[in-house]
């Protein structure tokens, strides 16, 4: 009898090693240093206070992964590393990589306990009590790393989410929990007559201002500090929620959707950006792994379109549309009667 191909198992045995190579190189600042100028292993080891031999091994592994090129012992960033792994790049994913290394990697080490108990692992892993997002914002640098990470993924998804539906009928978009404002920035760039606002926690809005001003849209995007669970929502004819609903339980989602519905005028709408599971919940794989990520991190999970439809219909929304975008997030648009 022919044995099954073991490559899928062997690949997964090694998968975390590849991730940790990238995490460590980003954390040490290797791609940032090489963004300034190519260098050999000894120079990088000296500049970054590392062992010469260990640095060379890490650099060679990064070259093997395709992030660096090596010529006569000198290393330089490949285009992918320059665009996504260097913190100086406007499209960097460095913030999310640091968050993955310092928060998600330890949390995933407790996945077995999370599956047994059905609850997140923040307290077990970090001895952290209180709201989970307090941990993200425990210092100014932690806050900036987390928001920079959200911005990197937002730049990959928001253009396709905004383009998924015709939004020309709307005049005022408010992005709830909008972080760096990547979605309203893209919406305003695409629709010249649209005005927008980011509604987020006061500590976040301080950072949002930098991104909105950098985009040249300070005159069209308002920055409003508040908590969408406890504070009155701003006026809008379209609200947006990007990677928000997957953080929360059905009870909290019902509360938030109810508030949004009540605040919208007749004919208003809600734009949602989330990963959508297939109806049988066997794919796509990124959505499945993200759902487990929400298990160890939050009280939420990823959902199918039909599960979102139930929640939206319960709040009063009708005429719900969905689009697979090909980006990390899919798009849904639901209308008020």
Coordinates of N, CA, C and O in Angstrom, one line a residue, residues 197-271:
X197 N -15.6 60.6 9.0 CA -15.1 60.8 10.3 C -14.6 59.5 10.8 O -15.1 58.4 10.4
X198 N -13.6 59.5 11.7 CA -13.2 58.4 12.5 C -13.6 58.5 13.9 O -13.4 59.6 14.5
X199 N -14.3 57.5 14.4 CA -14.8 57.5 15.8 C -14.1 56.4 16.5 O -14.3 55.2 16.3
X200 N -13.2 56.8 17.5 CA -12.4 55.8 18.2 C -12.0 56.4 19.5 O -12.3 57.5 19.9
X201 N -11.4 55.5 20.3 CA -11.0 55.9 21.7 C -10.1 57.1 21.7 O -9.3 57.3 20.7
X202 N -10.1 58.0 22.7 CA -9.3 59.2 22.7 C -7.8 58.9 22.5 O -7.2 59.7 21.8
X203 N -7.3 57.8 23.1 CA -5.9 57.6 22.9 C -5.5 57.2 21.5 O -4.4 57.3 21.0
X204 N -6.5 56.6 20.7 CA -6.3 56.2 19.4 C -6.3 57.5 18.4 O -5.5 57.6 17.5
X205 N -7.3 58.4 18.7 CA -7.5 59.5 17.9 C -6.2 60.4 17.7 O -5.9 61.0 16.7
X206 N -5.4 60.4 18.8 CA -4.1 61.1 18.8 C -3.3 60.6 17.6 O -2.6 61.4 16.9
X207 N -3.3 59.3 17.4 CA -2.5 58.7 16.3 C -3.2 58.9 15.0 O -2.5 59.1 13.9
X208 N -4.5 58.7 15.0 CA -5.3 58.9 13.7 C -5.0 60.2 13.0 O -4.9 60.3 11.8
X209 N -4.9 61.2 13.8 CA -4.6 62.6 13.3 C -3.4 62.6 12.4 O -3.4 63.2 11.3
X210 N -2.3 61.9 12.8 CA -1.1 61.9 12.0 C -1.3 61.3 10.6 O -0.8 61.8 9.6
X211 N -2.1 60.2 10.6 CA -2.3 59.5 9.3 C -3.2 60.3 8.4 O -3.0 60.4 7.2
X212 N -4.3 60.9 9.0 CA -5.2 61.7 8.2 C -4.5 63.0 7.6 O -4.7 63.3 6.4
X213 N -3.7 63.6 8.4 CA -3.0 64.8 7.9 C -2.0 64.4 6.9 O -1.8 65.1 5.9
X214 N -1.3 63.3 7.1 CA -0.4 62.8 6.1 C -1.0 62.5 4.7 O -0.4 62.7 3.7
X215 N -2.3 62.1 4.8 CA -3.1 61.8 3.5 C -3.6 63.1 2.9 O -4.2 63.0 1.8
X216 N -3.4 64.2 3.6 CA -3.9 65.5 3.1 C -5.4 65.6 3.1 O -6.1 66.4 2.4
X217 N -6.1 65.0 4.1 CA -7.6 64.9 4.2 C -8.1 65.5 5.5 O -9.2 65.2 5.9
X218 N -7.3 66.3 6.2 CA -7.7 66.8 7.5 C -9.0 67.7 7.3 O -9.8 67.8 8.3
X219 N -9.2 68.3 6.2 CA -10.4 69.1 6.0 C -11.6 68.3 5.7 O -12.7 68.9 5.7
X220 N -11.5 67.0 5.4 CA -12.7 66.2 5.0 C -12.9 65.1 6.0 O -14.0 64.5 5.9
X221 N -12.0 64.7 6.8 CA -12.2 63.6 7.8 C -12.1 64.2 9.2 O -11.1 64.6 9.6
X222 N -13.2 64.1 9.9 CA -13.3 64.6 11.3 C -12.8 63.5 12.2 O -12.9 62.3 11.9
X223 N -12.2 63.9 13.3 CA -11.7 62.9 14.3 C -12.5 63.1 15.6 O -12.5 64.2 16.2
X224 N -13.2 62.0 16.0 CA -14.2 62.1 17.1 C -13.8 61.1 18.1 O -13.8 59.9 17.8
X225 N -13.5 61.5 19.3 CA -13.2 60.6 20.4 C -14.4 60.0 21.1 O -15.4 60.8 21.4
X226 N -14.4 58.7 21.3 CA -15.6 58.1 22.0 C -15.5 56.6 22.0 O -14.6 56.0 21.3
X227 N -16.4 56.0 22.7 CA -16.6 54.5 22.8 C -17.9 54.1 22.1 O -18.9 54.6 22.6
X228 N -17.8 53.3 21.1 CA -19.1 53.1 20.3 C -20.0 52.2 21.1 O -21.2 52.1 20.8
X229 N -19.6 51.6 22.2 CA -20.6 50.8 23.0 C -21.3 51.8 24.0 O -22.5 51.5 24.4
X230 N -20.7 52.8 24.5 CA -21.2 53.6 25.6 C -21.6 55.0 25.2 O -22.5 55.6 25.8
X231 N -21.0 55.6 24.1 CA -21.3 57.0 23.8 C -22.3 57.1 22.6 O -22.4 56.1 21.8
X232 N -22.9 58.2 22.5 CA -23.8 58.5 21.3 C -23.0 58.5 20.0 O -21.9 59.1 20.0
X233 N -23.5 57.9 19.0 CA -22.8 57.8 17.7 C -23.0 59.1 17.0 O -24.0 59.7 17.0
X234 N -22.0 59.5 16.2 CA -22.1 60.7 15.3 C -23.2 60.5 14.3 O -23.6 59.4 14.0
X235 N -23.5 61.6 13.7 CA -24.5 61.5 12.6 C -23.8 61.0 11.3 O -22.7 61.4 11.0
X236 N -24.5 60.2 10.6 CA -24.0 59.6 9.3 C -25.1 59.0 8.5 O -26.1 58.6 9.0
X237 N -24.9 58.9 7.2 CA -25.8 58.2 6.4 C -25.2 56.8 6.0 O -25.9 56.0 5.4
X238 N -23.9 56.6 6.3 CA -23.3 55.3 6.2 C -22.3 55.2 7.3 O -21.4 56.0 7.5
X239 N -22.4 54.1 8.0 CA -21.3 53.7 9.0 C -20.5 52.6 8.4 O -20.9 51.9 7.5
X240 N -19.3 52.5 8.9 CA -18.4 51.3 8.5 C -17.8 50.7 9.8 O -17.5 51.4 10.8
X241 N -17.6 49.4 9.7 CA -17.0 48.6 10.7 C -16.0 47.7 10.1 O -16.3 46.8 9.4
X242 N -14.7 47.9 10.3 CA -13.6 47.1 9.7 C -12.9 46.3 10.8 O -12.3 46.9 11.7
X243 N -13.0 45.0 10.7 CA -12.4 44.1 11.7 C -12.8 44.5 13.2 O -12.0 44.5 14.1
X244 N -14.1 44.8 13.3 CA -14.6 45.1 14.6 C -15.5 44.0 15.1 O -15.4 43.5 16.3
X245 N -16.5 43.6 14.3 CA -17.5 42.6 14.8 C -16.8 41.3 15.2 O -17.3 40.6 16.1
X246 N -15.7 40.9 14.6 CA -15.1 39.6 14.9 C -14.5 39.6 16.3 O -14.1 38.6 16.8
X247 N -14.4 40.8 16.9 CA -13.8 40.9 18.3 C -14.8 40.5 19.4 O -14.3 40.2 20.5
X248 N -16.1 40.5 19.0 CA -17.1 40.5 20.1 C -18.1 39.3 20.0 O -18.3 38.7 19.0
X249 N -18.7 39.1 21.2 CA -19.8 38.1 21.3 C -21.0 38.6 20.6 O -21.2 39.8 20.3
X250 N -21.9 37.6 20.3 CA -23.2 38.0 19.7 C -24.0 39.0 20.5 O -24.6 39.9 19.9
X251 N -23.9 38.9 21.8 CA -24.7 39.9 22.6 C -24.2 41.3 22.4 O -25.0 42.3 22.2
X252 N -22.9 41.5 22.4 CA -22.3 42.9 22.1 C -22.5 43.3 20.7 O -22.7 44.5 20.4
X253 N -22.4 42.4 19.8 CA -22.7 42.7 18.4 C -24.1 43.2 18.2 O -24.4 44.2 17.5
X254 N -25.1 42.5 18.8 CA -26.5 43.0 18.7 C -26.6 44.4 19.3 O -27.4 45.2 18.7
X255 N -26.0 44.7 20.4 CA -26.1 46.0 21.0 C -25.5 47.0 20.0 O -26.1 48.1 19.8
X256 N -24.4 46.8 19.4 CA -23.7 47.7 18.5 C -24.5 47.9 17.2 O -24.8 49.1 16.8
X257 N -25.0 46.8 16.6 CA -25.8 46.9 15.4 C -27.1 47.7 15.7 O -27.6 48.4 14.8
X258 N -27.7 47.5 16.8 CA -28.9 48.2 17.2 C -28.7 49.7 17.3 O -29.5 50.5 16.8
X259 N -27.6 50.1 17.9 CA -27.2 51.5 18.0 C -27.0 52.1 16.6 O -27.4 53.2 16.3
X260 N -26.3 51.4 15.8 CA -26.1 51.9 14.4 C -27.4 52.0 13.6 O -27.6 53.1 13.0
X261 N -28.2 51.0 13.7 CA -29.5 51.1 13.0 C -30.3 52.3 13.4 O -30.9 53.0 12.6
X262 N -30.4 52.5 14.7 CA -31.2 53.6 15.3 C -30.7 54.9 14.9 O -31.5 55.9 14.7
X263 N -29.4 55.0 14.7 CA -28.8 56.3 14.3 C -28.9 56.6 12.9 O -28.8 57.8 12.5
X264 N -29.0 55.6 12.0 CA -29.0 55.8 10.6 C -30.4 56.4 10.1 O -31.4 56.1 10.7
X265 N -30.4 57.3 9.1 CA -31.6 57.7 8.5 C -32.2 56.6 7.6 O -31.5 55.6 7.3
X266 N -33.4 56.7 7.2 CA -34.0 55.7 6.3 C -33.2 55.7 5.0 O -32.8 56.8 4.4
X267 N -32.9 54.5 4.5 CA -32.0 54.4 3.3 C -30.6 54.4 3.6 O -29.7 54.3 2.7
X268 N -30.2 54.7 4.9 CA -28.8 54.6 5.2 C -28.2 53.2 5.2 O -29.0 52.2 5.1
X269 N -26.9 53.1 5.4 CA -26.3 51.8 5.2 C -25.2 51.6 6.2 O -24.6 52.5 6.8
X270 N -24.8 50.3 6.3 CA -23.6 49.9 7.1 C -22.7 49.1 6.2 O -23.1 48.1 5.6
X271 N -21.5 49.5 6.1 CA -20.4 48.8 5.4 C -19.6 48.0 6.4 O -19.0 48.6 7.3

